[in-house]
CSV table of C-alpha atoms in Angstrom, one decimal:
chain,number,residue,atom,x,y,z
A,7,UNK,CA,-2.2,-12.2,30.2
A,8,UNK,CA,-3.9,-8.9,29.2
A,9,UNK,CA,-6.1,-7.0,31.8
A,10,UNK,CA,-9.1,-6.0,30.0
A,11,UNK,CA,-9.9,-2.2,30.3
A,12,UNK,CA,-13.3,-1.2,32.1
A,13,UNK,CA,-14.1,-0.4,27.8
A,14,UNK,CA,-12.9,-1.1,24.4
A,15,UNK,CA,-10.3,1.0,23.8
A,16,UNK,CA,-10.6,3.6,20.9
A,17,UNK,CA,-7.8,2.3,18.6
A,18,UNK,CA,-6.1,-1.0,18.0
A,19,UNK,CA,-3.2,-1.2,16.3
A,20,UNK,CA,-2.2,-4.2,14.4
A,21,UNK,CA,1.6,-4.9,14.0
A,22,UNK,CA,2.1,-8.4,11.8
A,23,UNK,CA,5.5,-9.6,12.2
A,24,UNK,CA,8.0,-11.3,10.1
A,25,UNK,CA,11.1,-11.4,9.3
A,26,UNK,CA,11.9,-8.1,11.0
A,27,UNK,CA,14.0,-9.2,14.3
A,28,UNK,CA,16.6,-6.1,13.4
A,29,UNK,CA,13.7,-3.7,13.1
A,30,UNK,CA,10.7,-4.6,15.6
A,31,UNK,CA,11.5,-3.3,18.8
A,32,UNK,CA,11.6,0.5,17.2
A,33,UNK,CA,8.3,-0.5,15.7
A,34,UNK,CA,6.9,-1.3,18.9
A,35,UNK,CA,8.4,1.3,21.2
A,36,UNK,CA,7.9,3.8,18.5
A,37,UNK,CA,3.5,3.2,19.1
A,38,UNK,CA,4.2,2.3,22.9
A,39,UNK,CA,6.2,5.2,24.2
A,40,UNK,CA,4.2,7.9,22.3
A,41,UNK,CA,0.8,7.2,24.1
A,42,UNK,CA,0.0,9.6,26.5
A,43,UNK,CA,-0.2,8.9,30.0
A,44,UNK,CA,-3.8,9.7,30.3
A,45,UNK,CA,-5.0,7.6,26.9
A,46,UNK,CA,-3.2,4.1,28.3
A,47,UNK,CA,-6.6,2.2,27.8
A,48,UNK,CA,-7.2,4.4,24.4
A,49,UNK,CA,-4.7,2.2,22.7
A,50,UNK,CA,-4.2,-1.5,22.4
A,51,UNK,CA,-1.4,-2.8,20.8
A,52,UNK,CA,-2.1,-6.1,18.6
A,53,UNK,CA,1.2,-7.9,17.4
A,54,UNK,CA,1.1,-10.9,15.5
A,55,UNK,CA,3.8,-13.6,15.1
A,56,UNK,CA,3.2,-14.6,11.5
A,57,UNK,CA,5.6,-18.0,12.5
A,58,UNK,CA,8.4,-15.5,11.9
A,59,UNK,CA,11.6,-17.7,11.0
A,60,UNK,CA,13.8,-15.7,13.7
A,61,UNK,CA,14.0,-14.4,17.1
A,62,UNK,CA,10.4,-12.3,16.5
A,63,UNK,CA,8.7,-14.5,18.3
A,64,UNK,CA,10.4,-14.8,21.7
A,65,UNK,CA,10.9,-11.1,21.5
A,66,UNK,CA,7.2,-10.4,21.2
A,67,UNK,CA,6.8,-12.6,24.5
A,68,UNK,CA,9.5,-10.7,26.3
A,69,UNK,CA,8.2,-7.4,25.2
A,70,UNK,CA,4.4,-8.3,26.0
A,71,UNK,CA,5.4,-9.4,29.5
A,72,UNK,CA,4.9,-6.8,32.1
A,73,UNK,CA,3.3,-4.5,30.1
A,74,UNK,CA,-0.5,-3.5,29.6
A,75,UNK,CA,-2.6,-2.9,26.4
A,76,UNK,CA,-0.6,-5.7,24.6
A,77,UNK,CA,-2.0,-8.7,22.5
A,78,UNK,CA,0.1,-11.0,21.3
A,79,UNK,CA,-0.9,-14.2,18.6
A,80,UNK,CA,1.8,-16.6,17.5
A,81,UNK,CA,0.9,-18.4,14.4
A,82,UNK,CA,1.8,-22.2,13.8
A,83,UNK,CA,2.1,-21.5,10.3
A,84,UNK,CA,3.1,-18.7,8.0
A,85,UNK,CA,0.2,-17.4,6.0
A,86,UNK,CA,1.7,-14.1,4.8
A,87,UNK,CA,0.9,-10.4,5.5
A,88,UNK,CA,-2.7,-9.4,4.6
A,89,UNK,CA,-4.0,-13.0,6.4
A,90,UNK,CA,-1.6,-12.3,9.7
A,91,UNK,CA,-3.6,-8.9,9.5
A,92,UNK,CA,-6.9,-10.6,9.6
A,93,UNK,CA,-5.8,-12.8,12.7
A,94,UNK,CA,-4.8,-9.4,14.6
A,95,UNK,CA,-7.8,-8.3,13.6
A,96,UNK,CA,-9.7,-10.9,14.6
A,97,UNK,CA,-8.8,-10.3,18.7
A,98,UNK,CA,-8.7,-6.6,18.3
A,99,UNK,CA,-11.6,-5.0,20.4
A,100,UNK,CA,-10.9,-1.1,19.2
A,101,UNK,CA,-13.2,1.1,17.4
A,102,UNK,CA,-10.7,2.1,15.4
A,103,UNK,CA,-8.4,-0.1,13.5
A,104,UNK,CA,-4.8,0.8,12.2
A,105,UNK,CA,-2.4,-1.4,10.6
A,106,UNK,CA,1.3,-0.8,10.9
A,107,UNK,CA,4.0,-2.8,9.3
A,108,UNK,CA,6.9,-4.0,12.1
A,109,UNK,CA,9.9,-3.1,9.5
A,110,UNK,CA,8.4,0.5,9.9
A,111,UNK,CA,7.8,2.7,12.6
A,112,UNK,CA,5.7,6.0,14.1
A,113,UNK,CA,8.1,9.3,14.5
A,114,UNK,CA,6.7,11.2,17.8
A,115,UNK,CA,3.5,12.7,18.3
A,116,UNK,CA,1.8,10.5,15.9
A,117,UNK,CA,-0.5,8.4,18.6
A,118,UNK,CA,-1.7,12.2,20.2
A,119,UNK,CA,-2.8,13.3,16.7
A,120,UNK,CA,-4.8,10.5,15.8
A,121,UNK,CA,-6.7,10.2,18.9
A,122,UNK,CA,-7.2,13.7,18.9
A,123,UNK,CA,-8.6,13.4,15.3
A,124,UNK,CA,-11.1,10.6,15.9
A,125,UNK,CA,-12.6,11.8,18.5
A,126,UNK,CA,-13.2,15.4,16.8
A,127,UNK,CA,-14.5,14.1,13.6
A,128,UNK,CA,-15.4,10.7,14.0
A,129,UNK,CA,-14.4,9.8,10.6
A,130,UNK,CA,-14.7,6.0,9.0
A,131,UNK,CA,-11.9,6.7,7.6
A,132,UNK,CA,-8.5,9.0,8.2
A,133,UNK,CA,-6.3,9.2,6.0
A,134,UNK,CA,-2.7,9.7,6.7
A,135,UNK,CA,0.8,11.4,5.6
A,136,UNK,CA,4.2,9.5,5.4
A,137,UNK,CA,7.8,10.1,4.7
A,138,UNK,CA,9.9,7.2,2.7
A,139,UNK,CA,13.1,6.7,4.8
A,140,UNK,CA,16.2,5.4,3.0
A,141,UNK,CA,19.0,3.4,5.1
A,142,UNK,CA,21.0,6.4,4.9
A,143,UNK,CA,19.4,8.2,6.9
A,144,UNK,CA,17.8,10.1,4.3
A,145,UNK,CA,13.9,11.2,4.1
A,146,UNK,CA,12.4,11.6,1.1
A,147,UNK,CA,8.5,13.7,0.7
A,148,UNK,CA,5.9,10.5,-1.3
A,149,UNK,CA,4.9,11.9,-5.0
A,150,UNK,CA,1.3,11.0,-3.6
A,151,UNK,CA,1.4,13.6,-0.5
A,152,UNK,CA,0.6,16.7,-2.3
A,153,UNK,CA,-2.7,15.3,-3.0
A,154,UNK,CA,-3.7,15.4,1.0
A,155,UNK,CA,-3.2,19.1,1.4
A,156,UNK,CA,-5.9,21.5,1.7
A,157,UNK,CA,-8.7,18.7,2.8
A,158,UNK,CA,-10.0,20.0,5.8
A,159,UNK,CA,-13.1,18.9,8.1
A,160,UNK,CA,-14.8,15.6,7.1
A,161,UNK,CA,-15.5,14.7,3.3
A,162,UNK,CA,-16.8,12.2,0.8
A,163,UNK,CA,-14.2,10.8,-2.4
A,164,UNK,CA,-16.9,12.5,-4.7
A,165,UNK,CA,-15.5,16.2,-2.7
A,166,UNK,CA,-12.3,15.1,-2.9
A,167,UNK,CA,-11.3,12.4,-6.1
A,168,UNK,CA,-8.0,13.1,-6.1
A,169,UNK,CA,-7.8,10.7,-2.9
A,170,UNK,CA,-8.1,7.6,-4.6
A,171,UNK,CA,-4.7,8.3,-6.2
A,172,UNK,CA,-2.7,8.6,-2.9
A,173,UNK,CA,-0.5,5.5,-2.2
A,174,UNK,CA,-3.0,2.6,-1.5
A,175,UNK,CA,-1.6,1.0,1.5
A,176,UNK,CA,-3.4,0.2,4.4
A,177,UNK,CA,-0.9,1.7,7.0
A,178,UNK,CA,-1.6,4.8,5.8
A,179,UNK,CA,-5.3,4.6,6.8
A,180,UNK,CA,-7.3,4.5,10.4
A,181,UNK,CA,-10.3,2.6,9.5
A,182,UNK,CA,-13.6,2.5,12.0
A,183,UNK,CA,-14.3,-1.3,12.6
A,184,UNK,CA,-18.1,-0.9,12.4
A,185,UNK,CA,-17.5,0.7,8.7
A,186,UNK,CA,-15.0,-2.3,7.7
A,187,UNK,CA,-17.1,-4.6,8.9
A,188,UNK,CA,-20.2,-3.3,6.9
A,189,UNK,CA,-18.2,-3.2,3.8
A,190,UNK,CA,-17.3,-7.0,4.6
A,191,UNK,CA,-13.9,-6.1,3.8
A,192,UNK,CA,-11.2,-8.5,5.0
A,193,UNK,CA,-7.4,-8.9,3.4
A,194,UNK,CA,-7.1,-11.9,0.8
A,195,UNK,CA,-4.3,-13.9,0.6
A,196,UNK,CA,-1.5,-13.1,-2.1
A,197,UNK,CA,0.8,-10.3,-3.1
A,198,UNK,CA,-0.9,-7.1,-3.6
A,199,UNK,CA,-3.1,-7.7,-0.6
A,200,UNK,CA,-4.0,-4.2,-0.1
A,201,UNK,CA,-5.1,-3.5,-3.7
A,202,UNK,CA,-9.1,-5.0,-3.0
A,203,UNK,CA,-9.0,-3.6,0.4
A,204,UNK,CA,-7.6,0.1,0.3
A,205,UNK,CA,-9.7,1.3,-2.3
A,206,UNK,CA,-13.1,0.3,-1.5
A,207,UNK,CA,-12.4,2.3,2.1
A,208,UNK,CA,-12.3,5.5,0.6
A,209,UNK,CA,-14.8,4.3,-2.3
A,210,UNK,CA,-17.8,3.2,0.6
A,211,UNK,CA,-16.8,5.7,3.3
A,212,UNK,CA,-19.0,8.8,4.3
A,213,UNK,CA,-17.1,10.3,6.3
A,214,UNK,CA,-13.4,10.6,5.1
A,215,UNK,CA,-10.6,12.8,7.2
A,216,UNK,CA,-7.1,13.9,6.7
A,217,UNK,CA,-4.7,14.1,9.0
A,218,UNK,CA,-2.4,16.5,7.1
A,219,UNK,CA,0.6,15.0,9.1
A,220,UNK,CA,3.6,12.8,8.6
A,221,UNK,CA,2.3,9.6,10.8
A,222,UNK,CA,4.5,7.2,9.6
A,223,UNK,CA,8.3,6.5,8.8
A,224,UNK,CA,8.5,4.2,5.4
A,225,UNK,CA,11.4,1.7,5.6
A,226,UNK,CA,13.1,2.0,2.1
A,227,UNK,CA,15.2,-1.1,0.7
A,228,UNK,CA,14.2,-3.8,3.3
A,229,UNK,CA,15.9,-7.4,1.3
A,230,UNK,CA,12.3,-9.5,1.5
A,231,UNK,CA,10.4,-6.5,0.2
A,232,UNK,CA,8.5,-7.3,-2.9
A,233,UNK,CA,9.7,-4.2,-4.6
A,234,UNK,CA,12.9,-5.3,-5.0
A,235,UNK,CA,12.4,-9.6,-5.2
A,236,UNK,CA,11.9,-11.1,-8.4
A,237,UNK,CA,9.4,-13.9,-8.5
A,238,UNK,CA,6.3,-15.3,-10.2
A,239,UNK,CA,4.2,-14.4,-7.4
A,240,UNK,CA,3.8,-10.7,-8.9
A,241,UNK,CA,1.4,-12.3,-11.1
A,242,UNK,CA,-1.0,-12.3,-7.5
A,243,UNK,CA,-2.0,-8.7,-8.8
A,244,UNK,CA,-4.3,-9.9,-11.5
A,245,UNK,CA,-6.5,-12.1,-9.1
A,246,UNK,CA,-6.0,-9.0,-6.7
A,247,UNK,CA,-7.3,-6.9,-9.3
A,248,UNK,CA,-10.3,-9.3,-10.3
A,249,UNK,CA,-11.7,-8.8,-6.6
A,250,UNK,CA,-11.3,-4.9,-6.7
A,251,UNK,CA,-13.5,-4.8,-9.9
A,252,UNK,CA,-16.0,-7.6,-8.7
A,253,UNK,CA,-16.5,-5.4,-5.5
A,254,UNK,CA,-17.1,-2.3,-7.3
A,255,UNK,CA,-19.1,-3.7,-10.0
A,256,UNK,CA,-21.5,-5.5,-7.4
A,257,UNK,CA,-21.6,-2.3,-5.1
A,258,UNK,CA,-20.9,1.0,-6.4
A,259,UNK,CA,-22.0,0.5,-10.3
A,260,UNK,CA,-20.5,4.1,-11.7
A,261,UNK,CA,-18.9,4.6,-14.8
A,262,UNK,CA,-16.9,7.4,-13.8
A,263,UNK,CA,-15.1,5.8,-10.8
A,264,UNK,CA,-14.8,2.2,-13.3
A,265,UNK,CA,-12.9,4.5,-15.7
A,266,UNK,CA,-10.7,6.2,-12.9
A,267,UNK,CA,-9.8,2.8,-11.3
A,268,UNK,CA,-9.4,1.0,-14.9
A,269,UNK,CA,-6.7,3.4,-15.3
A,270,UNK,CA,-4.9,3.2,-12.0
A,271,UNK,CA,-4.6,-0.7,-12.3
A,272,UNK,CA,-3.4,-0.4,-16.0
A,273,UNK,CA,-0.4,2.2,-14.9
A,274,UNK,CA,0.3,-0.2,-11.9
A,275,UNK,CA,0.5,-3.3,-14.6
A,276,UNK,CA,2.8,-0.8,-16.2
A,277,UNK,CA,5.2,-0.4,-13.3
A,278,UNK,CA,5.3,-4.1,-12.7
A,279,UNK,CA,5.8,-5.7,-16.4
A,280,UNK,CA,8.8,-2.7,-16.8
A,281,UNK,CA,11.0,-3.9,-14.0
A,282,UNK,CA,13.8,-5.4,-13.6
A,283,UNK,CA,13.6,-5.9,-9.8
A,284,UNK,CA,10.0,-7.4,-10.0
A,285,UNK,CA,9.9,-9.8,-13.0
A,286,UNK,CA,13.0,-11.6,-14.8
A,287,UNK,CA,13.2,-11.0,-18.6
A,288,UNK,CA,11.4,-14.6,-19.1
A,289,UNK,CA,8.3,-13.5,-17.5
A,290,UNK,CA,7.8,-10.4,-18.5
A,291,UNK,CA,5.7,-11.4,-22.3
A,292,UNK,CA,3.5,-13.4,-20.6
A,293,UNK,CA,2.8,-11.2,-17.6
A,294,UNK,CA,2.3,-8.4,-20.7
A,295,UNK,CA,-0.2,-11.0,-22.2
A,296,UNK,CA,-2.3,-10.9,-18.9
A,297,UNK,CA,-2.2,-7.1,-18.7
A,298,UNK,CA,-3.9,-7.2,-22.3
A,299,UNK,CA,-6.7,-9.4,-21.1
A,300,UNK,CA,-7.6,-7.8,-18.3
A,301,UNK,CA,-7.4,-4.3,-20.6
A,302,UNK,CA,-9.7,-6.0,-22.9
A,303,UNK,CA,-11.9,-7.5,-20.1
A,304,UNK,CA,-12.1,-4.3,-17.7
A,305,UNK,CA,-12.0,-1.4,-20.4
A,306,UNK,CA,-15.1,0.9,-19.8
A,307,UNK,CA,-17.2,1.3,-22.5
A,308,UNK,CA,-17.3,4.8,-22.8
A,309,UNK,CA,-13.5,5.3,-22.2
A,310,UNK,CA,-11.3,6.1,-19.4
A,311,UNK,CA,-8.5,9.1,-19.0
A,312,UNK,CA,-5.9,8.3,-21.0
A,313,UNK,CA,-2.6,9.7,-19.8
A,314,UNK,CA,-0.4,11.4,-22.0
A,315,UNK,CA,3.1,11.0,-23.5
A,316,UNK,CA,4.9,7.7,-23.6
A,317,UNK,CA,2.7,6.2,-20.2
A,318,UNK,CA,-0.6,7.0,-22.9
A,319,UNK,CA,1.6,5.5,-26.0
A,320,UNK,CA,2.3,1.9,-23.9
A,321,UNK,CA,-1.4,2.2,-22.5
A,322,UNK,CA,-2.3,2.1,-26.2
A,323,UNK,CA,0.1,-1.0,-26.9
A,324,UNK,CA,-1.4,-3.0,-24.5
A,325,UNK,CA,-5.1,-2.1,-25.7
A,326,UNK,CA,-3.4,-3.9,-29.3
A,327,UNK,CA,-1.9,-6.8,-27.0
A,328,UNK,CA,1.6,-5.4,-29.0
A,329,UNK,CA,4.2,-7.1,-26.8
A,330,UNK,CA,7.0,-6.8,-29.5
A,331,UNK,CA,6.4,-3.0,-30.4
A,332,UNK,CA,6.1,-2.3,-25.7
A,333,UNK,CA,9.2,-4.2,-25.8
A,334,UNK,CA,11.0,-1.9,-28.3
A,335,UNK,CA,9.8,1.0,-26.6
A,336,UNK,CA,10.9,-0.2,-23.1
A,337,UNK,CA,14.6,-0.6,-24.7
A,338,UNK,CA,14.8,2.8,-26.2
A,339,UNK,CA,13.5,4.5,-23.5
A,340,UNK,CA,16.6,2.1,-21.2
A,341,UNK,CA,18.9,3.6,-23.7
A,342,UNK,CA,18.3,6.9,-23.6
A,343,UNK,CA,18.1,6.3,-19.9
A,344,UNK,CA,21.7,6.0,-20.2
A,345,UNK,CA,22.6,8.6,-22.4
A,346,UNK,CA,20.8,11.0,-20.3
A,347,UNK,CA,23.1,9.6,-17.0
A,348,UNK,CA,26.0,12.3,-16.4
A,349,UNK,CA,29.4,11.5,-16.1
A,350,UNK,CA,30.9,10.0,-13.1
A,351,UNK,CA,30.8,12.1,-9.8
A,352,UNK,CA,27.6,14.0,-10.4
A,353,UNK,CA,24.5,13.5,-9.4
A,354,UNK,CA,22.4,11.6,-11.3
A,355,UNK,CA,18.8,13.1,-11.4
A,356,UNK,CA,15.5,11.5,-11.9
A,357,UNK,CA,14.2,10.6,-15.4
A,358,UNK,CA,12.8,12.6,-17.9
A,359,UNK,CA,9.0,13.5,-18.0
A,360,UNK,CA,8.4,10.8,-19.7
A,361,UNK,CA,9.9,8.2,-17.5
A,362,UNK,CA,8.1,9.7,-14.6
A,363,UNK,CA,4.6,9.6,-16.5
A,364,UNK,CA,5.1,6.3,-17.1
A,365,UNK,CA,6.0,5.2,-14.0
A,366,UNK,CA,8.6,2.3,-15.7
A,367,UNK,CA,12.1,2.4,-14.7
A,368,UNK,CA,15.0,3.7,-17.0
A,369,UNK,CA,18.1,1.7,-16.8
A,370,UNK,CA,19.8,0.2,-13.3
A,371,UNK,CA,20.8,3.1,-12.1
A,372,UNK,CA,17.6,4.5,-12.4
A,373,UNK,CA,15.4,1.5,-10.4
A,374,UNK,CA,15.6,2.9,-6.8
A,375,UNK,CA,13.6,6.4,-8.7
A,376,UNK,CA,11.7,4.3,-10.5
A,377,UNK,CA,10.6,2.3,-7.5
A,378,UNK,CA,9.9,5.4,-6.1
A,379,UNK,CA,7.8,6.8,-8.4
A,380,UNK,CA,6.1,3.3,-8.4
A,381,UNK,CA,5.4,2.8,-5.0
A,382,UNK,CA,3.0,6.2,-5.5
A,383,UNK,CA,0.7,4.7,-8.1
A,384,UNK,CA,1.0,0.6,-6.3
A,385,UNK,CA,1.5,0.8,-2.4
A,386,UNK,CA,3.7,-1.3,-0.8
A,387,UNK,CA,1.9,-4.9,-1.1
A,388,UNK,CA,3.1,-7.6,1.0
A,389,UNK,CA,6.5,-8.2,2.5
């Protein structure tokens, strides 16, 4: 039973839950204990039960017992994450929404700073720092952050463009519920979920801030992740895609941000179609074959920024629908992959230039940097 707070709190934060028994009572004491004493009714905590297959369930019920400022929904059925968001989202009563994913978790301070920040600049939407964490311990800066720095006070994504190329999750966004709800934006069902959803935020907002802050704690090399899970269901990105474009075609009608979007979906096709941990070898031609279409379909009329190097050389393959030559390219580039790798004992670095441009992975050794480097252009997607 949840006492209801003389008003709405100013932030909700939506925790969908599955799968994540080892990981979800960090996730939850992580927001919890960091609310300060005098901000209890600021903050309500929204976690929802997406008919997780373990113990998730029972410990959302123990945790929610006895404490305030907790909402709990327990689904019947699983419906995935982006529509377990929606049914948080759908009893949330916060000004503010935030979506945080229960395998990850908030490092101290975090719930202080945000308040703090919405109530100075009133923002529809803030935009957040991260740091990747790796199950050794270890804590790795995103390739996206540097683009965050120096944005101070409130802006627009025509100030600042170089925002619609940080990491396009939702958790790494505090979104005003007024502003979502004008934009009609909800999450669609699928893989990819975030893809229609994150970019429209900062394409519709008026009012963009950044919290030049690490806010959140990125669980690296969860098994379930889809980063690392073969399957036919990466193929979700395409009708993912086919909303983004729909929404911006029907609302913001602009050449220049068509062309800059154009070319952030084709790199993320890229990243897909070129590994290993995403798509097995029997998929990957006709997955390639889609890319094309949507290339052909999508390409702006009077071009886009075409990147340079061997990410603009593959770009240009798939404009020709040139499986066989991409394919040839993909296996030299493995090779030298491996010729580059240093003997034994030392450390292996990151690819070349090239293999960072491109955003592909090199051989196996290389797939945890290339899922790095990935995760930058893509977001996370679902679990």
């Amino acid at each position: 039973m949840v006492k209801e707070p003389s008003q709405p709190p100013l932030l909700s934060i939506v925790v969908p839950v599955y799968g994540v028994e080892a990981y979800l009572y960090q996730c939850l004491e992580s927001i919890r204990a960091d609310i300060p004493a005098g901000d209890a009714d600021a903050v309500e905590l929204v976690a929802v039960d997406d008919a997780s297959p373990d113990r998730c369930g029972e410990m959302l019920r123990s945790y929610a017992a006895g404490r305030s400022g907790i909402r709990t929904v327990h689904l019947s059925t699983n419906v995935g994450l982006g529509l377990a968001r929606n049914a948080g989202l759908e009893v949330a009563t916060g000004r503010y929404v935030w979506f945080v994913d229960s395998d990850d978790w908030l490092p101290p301070g975090t719930v202080p700073a945000v308040l703090d920040r919405l109530r100075q600049h009133e923002p529809d939407v803030l935009m957040l720092d991260h740091l990747r964490v790796h199950d050794d311990g270890r804590r790795e800066v995103d390739a996206s952050s540097h683009l965050l720095r120096g944005v101070s006070g409130v802006v627009r994504l025509a100030d600042q463009p170089q925002l619609l190329r940080v990491q396009h999750t939702a958790w790494n966004k505090v979104v005003r519920r007024a502003f979502m709800d004008e934009l009609e934006l909800r999450f669609y069902p699928g893989w990819y979920e975030d893809i229609p959803f994150s970019h429209p935020l900062l394409i519709g907002a008026e009012k963009i801030s950044v919290l030049d802050r690490v806010c959140y704690l990125y669980r690296q090399g969860r098994q379930g992740a889809i980063t690392s899970t073969r399957s036919g269901r990466h193929f979700d990105a395409f009708d993912q895609y086919e909303r983004l474009m729909e929404w911006v075609r029907s609302r913001y009608p602009d050449e220049h941000l068509h062309a800059e979007l154009f070319q952030l979906m084709v790199n993320h096709y890229l990243v897909v179609v070129g590994n290993d941990d995403r798509l097995h070898p029997h998929l990957r031609r006709a997955f390639f074959e889609r890319v094309a279409e949507h290339y052909r379909r999508y390409q702006p009329a009077g071009g886009y920024p075409m990147p340079g190097g061997v990410a603009g050389l593959k770009h240009r393959l798939v404009g020709r629908n040139d499986y066989v030559a991409y394919a040839a390219l993909r296996q030299a580039h493995r090779v030298a992959g491996r010729l580059r790798r240093p003997s034994a004992g030392a450390a292996s670095p990151a690819g070349g230039s090239d293999d960072r441009s491109s955003g592909d992975d090199g051989g196996a050794g290389d797939r945890a940097e290339g899922n790095r480097r990935e995760d930058a252009l893509v977001g996370r997607g679902a679990a």
